[in-house]
CSV table of C-alpha atoms in Angstrom, one decimal:
chain,number,residue,atom,x,y,z
A,1,UNK,CA,0.0,0.0,-0.1
A,2,UNK,CA,2.7,2.3,0.9
A,3,UNK,CA,4.6,1.7,-2.4
A,4,UNK,CA,1.4,2.3,-4.4
A,5,UNK,CA,1.0,5.8,-2.5
A,6,UNK,CA,4.5,6.5,-3.1
A,7,UNK,CA,4.2,5.8,-6.8
A,8,UNK,CA,1.1,8.2,-6.9
A,9,UNK,CA,3.2,11.0,-5.4
A,10,UNK,CA,5.9,10.4,-7.9
A,11,UNK,CA,3.3,10.7,-10.8
A,12,UNK,CA,1.9,13.9,-9.4
A,13,UNK,CA,5.3,15.4,-9.0
A,14,UNK,CA,6.3,14.4,-12.5
A,15,UNK,CA,3.6,16.6,-14.0
A,16,UNK,CA,5.2,20.1,-14.8
A,17,UNK,CA,4.5,22.8,-12.5
A,18,UNK,CA,3.3,25.0,-15.2
A,19,UNK,CA,0.7,22.4,-16.2
A,20,UNK,CA,-0.6,22.2,-12.5
A,21,UNK,CA,-0.6,26.0,-12.3
A,22,UNK,CA,-2.8,26.7,-15.4
A,23,UNK,CA,-5.9,28.7,-14.7
A,24,UNK,CA,-8.9,27.3,-16.6
A,25,UNK,CA,-10.9,29.9,-18.7
A,26,UNK,CA,-13.5,29.9,-21.4
A,27,UNK,CA,-11.2,31.7,-23.8
A,28,UNK,CA,-7.6,32.7,-24.4
A,29,UNK,CA,-7.8,35.7,-26.6
A,30,UNK,CA,-4.8,37.8,-28.1
A,31,UNK,CA,-5.9,41.2,-29.5
A,32,UNK,CA,-3.3,41.9,-32.3
A,33,UNK,CA,-3.7,45.5,-33.4
A,34,UNK,CA,-1.9,47.1,-36.3
A,35,UNK,CA,0.2,50.1,-35.6
A,36,UNK,CA,2.2,50.3,-39.0
A,37,UNK,CA,3.4,53.7,-40.4
A,38,UNK,CA,0.6,53.7,-42.8
A,39,UNK,CA,-1.8,54.7,-40.0
A,40,UNK,CA,-1.9,58.3,-38.7
A,41,UNK,CA,-1.5,59.2,-34.9
A,42,UNK,CA,-5.3,60.0,-35.0
A,43,UNK,CA,-6.1,56.5,-36.3
A,44,UNK,CA,-3.8,54.9,-33.8
A,45,UNK,CA,-5.7,56.7,-31.0
A,46,UNK,CA,-9.2,55.8,-32.5
A,47,UNK,CA,-8.0,52.2,-32.2
A,48,UNK,CA,-7.1,52.3,-28.6
A,49,UNK,CA,-10.2,54.2,-27.6
A,50,UNK,CA,-12.3,52.1,-29.8
A,51,UNK,CA,-11.0,48.8,-27.9
A,52,UNK,CA,-11.4,50.5,-24.7
A,53,UNK,CA,-15.0,51.5,-25.4
A,54,UNK,CA,-15.9,48.0,-26.5
A,55,UNK,CA,-14.3,46.2,-23.6
A,56,UNK,CA,-16.2,48.5,-21.1
A,57,UNK,CA,-19.6,47.8,-22.8
A,58,UNK,CA,-22.5,45.9,-21.5
A,59,UNK,CA,-22.5,43.6,-24.3
A,60,UNK,CA,-18.9,42.4,-23.8
A,61,UNK,CA,-19.5,41.9,-20.1
A,62,UNK,CA,-22.7,39.9,-20.7
A,63,UNK,CA,-20.6,37.7,-23.2
A,64,UNK,CA,-18.1,36.9,-20.5
A,65,UNK,CA,-20.7,36.2,-17.9
A,66,UNK,CA,-22.3,33.9,-20.4
A,67,UNK,CA,-19.5,31.4,-20.6
A,68,UNK,CA,-19.2,28.2,-18.8
A,69,UNK,CA,-16.5,29.4,-16.5
A,70,UNK,CA,-17.5,33.1,-16.7
A,71,UNK,CA,-13.9,34.1,-17.2
A,72,UNK,CA,-11.5,34.8,-20.1
A,73,UNK,CA,-7.6,35.4,-20.5
A,74,UNK,CA,-6.9,38.5,-22.6
A,75,UNK,CA,-3.8,40.3,-23.7
A,76,UNK,CA,-3.4,43.4,-26.1
A,77,UNK,CA,-0.5,43.4,-28.6
A,78,UNK,CA,0.3,46.2,-31.1
A,79,UNK,CA,2.4,45.1,-34.1
A,80,UNK,CA,3.8,46.1,-37.3
A,81,UNK,CA,7.3,44.7,-38.4
A,82,UNK,CA,7.7,43.9,-34.7
A,83,UNK,CA,5.4,43.3,-31.8
A,84,UNK,CA,4.9,45.1,-28.4
A,85,UNK,CA,2.7,43.9,-25.5
A,86,UNK,CA,0.7,46.9,-24.3
A,87,UNK,CA,-1.4,45.1,-21.8
A,88,UNK,CA,-0.1,41.6,-20.6
A,89,UNK,CA,-2.3,38.5,-19.9
A,90,UNK,CA,-5.1,39.4,-17.6
A,91,UNK,CA,-7.8,37.3,-16.0
A,92,UNK,CA,-11.1,39.0,-16.9
A,93,UNK,CA,-14.2,38.0,-14.8
A,94,UNK,CA,-16.0,41.2,-13.6
A,95,UNK,CA,-17.1,44.5,-15.2
A,96,UNK,CA,-14.3,46.1,-13.1
A,97,UNK,CA,-11.7,43.8,-14.8
A,98,UNK,CA,-12.8,44.9,-18.2
A,99,UNK,CA,-12.9,48.5,-17.1
A,100,UNK,CA,-9.4,48.4,-15.7
A,101,UNK,CA,-8.0,46.6,-19.0
A,102,UNK,CA,-9.8,49.4,-20.9
A,103,UNK,CA,-8.3,52.1,-18.8
A,104,UNK,CA,-4.8,50.9,-19.5
A,105,UNK,CA,-5.3,51.1,-23.2
A,106,UNK,CA,-5.9,54.8,-23.0
A,107,UNK,CA,-3.3,55.8,-20.4
A,108,UNK,CA,-0.7,56.8,-23.0
A,109,UNK,CA,-0.6,57.0,-26.8
A,110,UNK,CA,2.5,56.1,-28.9
A,111,UNK,CA,3.8,56.3,-32.3
A,112,UNK,CA,3.5,53.8,-35.3
A,113,UNK,CA,6.0,51.3,-36.3
A,114,UNK,CA,7.4,50.3,-39.6
A,115,UNK,CA,6.4,47.7,-42.1
A,116,UNK,CA,3.5,45.1,-42.0
A,117,UNK,CA,4.3,41.5,-40.7
A,118,UNK,CA,0.8,39.9,-40.1
A,119,UNK,CA,2.7,36.5,-40.1
A,120,UNK,CA,5.0,37.8,-37.4
A,121,UNK,CA,2.0,38.9,-35.3
A,122,UNK,CA,0.3,35.5,-35.7
A,123,UNK,CA,3.5,33.7,-34.7
A,124,UNK,CA,4.0,35.9,-31.7
A,125,UNK,CA,0.4,35.6,-30.8
A,126,UNK,CA,0.7,31.8,-30.9
A,127,UNK,CA,3.9,32.0,-28.7
A,128,UNK,CA,2.0,34.0,-26.1
A,129,UNK,CA,-0.8,31.4,-26.0
A,130,UNK,CA,1.5,28.5,-25.6
A,131,UNK,CA,3.4,30.3,-22.9
A,132,UNK,CA,0.8,31.8,-20.7
A,133,UNK,CA,-0.6,30.7,-17.3
A,134,UNK,CA,-4.1,29.8,-18.7
A,135,UNK,CA,-5.9,26.8,-20.2
A,136,UNK,CA,-8.7,27.9,-22.4
A,137,UNK,CA,-11.6,25.9,-23.8
A,138,UNK,CA,-10.9,28.0,-26.9
A,139,UNK,CA,-7.9,29.8,-28.2
A,140,UNK,CA,-8.3,32.8,-30.5
A,141,UNK,CA,-6.1,35.3,-32.3
A,142,UNK,CA,-7.8,38.6,-33.2
A,143,UNK,CA,-5.8,40.3,-36.0
A,144,UNK,CA,-6.7,43.8,-37.3
A,145,UNK,CA,-4.7,45.5,-40.1
A,146,UNK,CA,-4.9,48.0,-42.9
A,147,UNK,CA,-2.8,46.1,-45.5
A,148,UNK,CA,-1.4,42.8,-46.6
A,149,UNK,CA,1.6,41.0,-45.2
A,150,UNK,CA,5.0,42.4,-46.5
A,151,UNK,CA,7.5,41.1,-44.2
A,152,UNK,CA,8.6,37.9,-42.4
A,153,UNK,CA,7.3,34.5,-43.2
A,154,UNK,CA,4.4,34.1,-45.8
A,155,UNK,CA,1.2,34.8,-44.0
A,156,UNK,CA,-0.7,31.7,-45.0
A,157,UNK,CA,2.1,29.5,-43.6
A,158,UNK,CA,2.0,31.3,-40.4
A,159,UNK,CA,-1.7,30.9,-40.4
A,160,UNK,CA,-1.5,27.2,-41.0
A,161,UNK,CA,1.0,26.5,-38.3
A,162,UNK,CA,-1.3,28.5,-35.8
A,163,UNK,CA,-4.3,26.4,-36.8
A,164,UNK,CA,-2.4,23.1,-36.4
A,165,UNK,CA,-1.9,24.2,-32.8
A,166,UNK,CA,-5.8,24.4,-32.4
A,167,UNK,CA,-5.8,28.3,-32.5
A,168,UNK,CA,-8.6,30.1,-34.3
A,169,UNK,CA,-7.9,33.4,-36.2
A,170,UNK,CA,-10.3,36.1,-36.8
A,171,UNK,CA,-9.9,39.3,-38.8
A,172,UNK,CA,-10.7,43.0,-38.7
A,173,UNK,CA,-9.5,44.5,-42.0
A,174,UNK,CA,-9.4,48.3,-41.9
A,175,UNK,CA,-10.6,49.6,-45.3
A,176,UNK,CA,-11.2,53.3,-44.6
A,177,UNK,CA,-11.2,55.7,-47.5
A,178,UNK,CA,-8.9,58.0,-45.8
A,179,UNK,CA,-6.1,55.5,-45.6
A,180,UNK,CA,-6.3,54.9,-49.4
A,181,UNK,CA,-5.8,58.7,-50.0
A,182,UNK,CA,-2.7,58.9,-47.9
A,183,UNK,CA,-1.0,55.6,-49.0
A,184,UNK,CA,-2.2,54.9,-52.5
A,185,UNK,CA,0.8,52.8,-53.4
A,186,UNK,CA,0.3,50.4,-50.6
A,187,UNK,CA,-3.4,50.1,-50.9
A,188,UNK,CA,-4.9,46.7,-51.5
A,189,UNK,CA,-8.5,46.8,-52.9
A,190,UNK,CA,-10.8,44.4,-51.2
A,191,UNK,CA,-8.5,43.7,-48.2
A,192,UNK,CA,-11.4,41.8,-46.6
A,193,UNK,CA,-11.0,39.2,-49.4
A,194,UNK,CA,-7.4,38.8,-48.6
A,195,UNK,CA,-8.0,38.3,-45.0
A,196,UNK,CA,-10.5,35.6,-45.8
A,197,UNK,CA,-8.2,33.9,-48.2
A,198,UNK,CA,-5.0,34.3,-46.4
A,199,UNK,CA,-5.2,35.3,-42.7
A,200,UNK,CA,-8.2,33.8,-40.9
A,201,UNK,CA,-9.0,30.2,-40.3
A,202,UNK,CA,-10.1,27.6,-37.8
A,203,UNK,CA,-13.7,26.6,-36.7
A,204,UNK,CA,-16.1,29.6,-36.6
A,205,UNK,CA,-13.6,32.1,-37.9
A,206,UNK,CA,-14.7,35.3,-39.5
A,207,UNK,CA,-13.8,38.6,-40.8
A,208,UNK,CA,-15.6,42.0,-40.0
A,209,UNK,CA,-14.4,44.9,-42.4
A,210,UNK,CA,-14.2,48.5,-40.9
A,211,UNK,CA,-15.2,50.8,-43.8
A,212,UNK,CA,-15.2,54.1,-41.8
A,213,UNK,CA,-13.6,55.0,-38.6
A,214,UNK,CA,-16.7,56.2,-36.9
A,215,UNK,CA,-17.8,52.6,-37.1
A,216,UNK,CA,-14.6,51.2,-35.4
A,217,UNK,CA,-15.8,50.7,-31.9
A,218,UNK,CA,-19.0,49.2,-32.9
A,219,UNK,CA,-17.1,46.7,-35.2
A,220,UNK,CA,-14.8,45.9,-32.3
A,221,UNK,CA,-17.7,45.4,-29.8
A,222,UNK,CA,-19.4,43.1,-32.2
A,223,UNK,CA,-16.3,41.2,-32.9
A,224,UNK,CA,-15.5,40.7,-29.2
A,225,UNK,CA,-19.0,39.5,-28.3
A,226,UNK,CA,-18.8,36.9,-31.2
A,227,UNK,CA,-15.5,35.8,-30.2
A,228,UNK,CA,-16.2,35.5,-26.5
A,229,UNK,CA,-19.7,34.0,-26.8
A,230,UNK,CA,-18.4,31.6,-29.6
A,231,UNK,CA,-21.0,32.8,-32.1
A,232,UNK,CA,-18.8,32.9,-35.3
A,233,UNK,CA,-19.1,30.8,-38.4
A,234,UNK,CA,-22.5,29.7,-39.4
A,235,UNK,CA,-24.3,31.2,-36.4
A,236,UNK,CA,-27.3,33.4,-37.1
A,237,UNK,CA,-25.6,36.5,-35.6
A,238,UNK,CA,-22.2,35.9,-37.4
A,239,UNK,CA,-20.9,38.4,-39.6
A,240,UNK,CA,-21.0,38.3,-43.4
A,241,UNK,CA,-17.9,39.3,-45.1
A,242,UNK,CA,-17.9,41.5,-48.2
A,243,UNK,CA,-17.3,39.3,-51.3
A,244,UNK,CA,-14.9,41.0,-53.4
A,245,UNK,CA,-14.2,41.0,-57.1
A,246,UNK,CA,-10.7,40.6,-58.3
A,247,UNK,CA,-8.6,43.6,-59.3
A,248,UNK,CA,-5.2,44.2,-60.8
A,249,UNK,CA,-3.8,43.3,-57.3
A,250,UNK,CA,-5.4,40.1,-56.7
A,251,UNK,CA,-6.5,39.9,-52.9
A,252,UNK,CA,-6.7,36.1,-53.0
A,253,UNK,CA,-2.9,36.0,-53.6
A,254,UNK,CA,-1.4,35.3,-50.2
A,255,UNK,CA,2.0,36.9,-51.5
A,256,UNK,CA,0.5,40.2,-52.9
A,257,UNK,CA,1.9,42.2,-50.1
A,258,UNK,CA,5.5,40.9,-50.7
A,259,UNK,CA,4.9,41.7,-54.4
A,260,UNK,CA,3.9,45.2,-53.7
A,261,UNK,CA,7.0,45.7,-51.5
A,262,UNK,CA,9.4,44.4,-54.1
A,263,UNK,CA,7.6,46.6,-56.8
A,264,UNK,CA,8.3,49.6,-54.5
A,265,UNK,CA,12.0,48.6,-53.9
A,266,UNK,CA,12.5,48.1,-57.7
A,267,UNK,CA,11.0,51.7,-58.4
A,268,UNK,CA,13.3,53.3,-55.8
A,269,UNK,CA,16.4,51.5,-57.2
A,270,UNK,CA,15.5,52.6,-60.7
A,271,UNK,CA,15.2,56.3,-59.6
A,272,UNK,CA,18.6,56.4,-57.9
A,273,UNK,CA,21.2,58.5,-59.6
């Protein structure tokens, strides 16, 4: 009997401490927010305030309360060519938890970063999920962005690797007209189609395009409710992405961002004296 008890103790001790200490939650959610140089300081502020407003809303709180465990793990990461964790992993259960998270988003406002690596953001988000202190019934990366991938690994390969880990990816393409006017060379028409073809994936994954900045906070709130309450995919309340027509820059080409970047580099080299 003593030997059997000793064996049980050894088996328990053999389980890694990290596995024993994991906190179970309904959802592990990484908010991956684009802060590339194509976005103005005003747009960067609109994003932060939009997420803060959405997180503090009654709808998001009700979604958290509607889960089996009534808790989620949440982190907010800004990305461009690199990534910066603005608010680290946080256990969210109460309205106060959501409001505290929201207040940290608007405490300070920084500048944008260079390039656009959606693939790097996806890889980093998956890394954060694998290394955190939580064990979610679902694991989701939430990617926003105003352009295609033009740096790092190909985006569809990064997506497929994340999906293989059981991670779902949703998208929030920013398709506002003002960004088209300021950065015409980098603009990809029908960015929502690109996100559908190359970025998102997994059960219930979806895309919600943002067409005007005044709609941003509402789009984020809707997206968060769908993710937290697991209402994506074919659910009656799921978003319907805008089906796009192919243009001279094919948005279903998962390497179109790299091609645009190479075109820009070639033009600059040609113009050098």
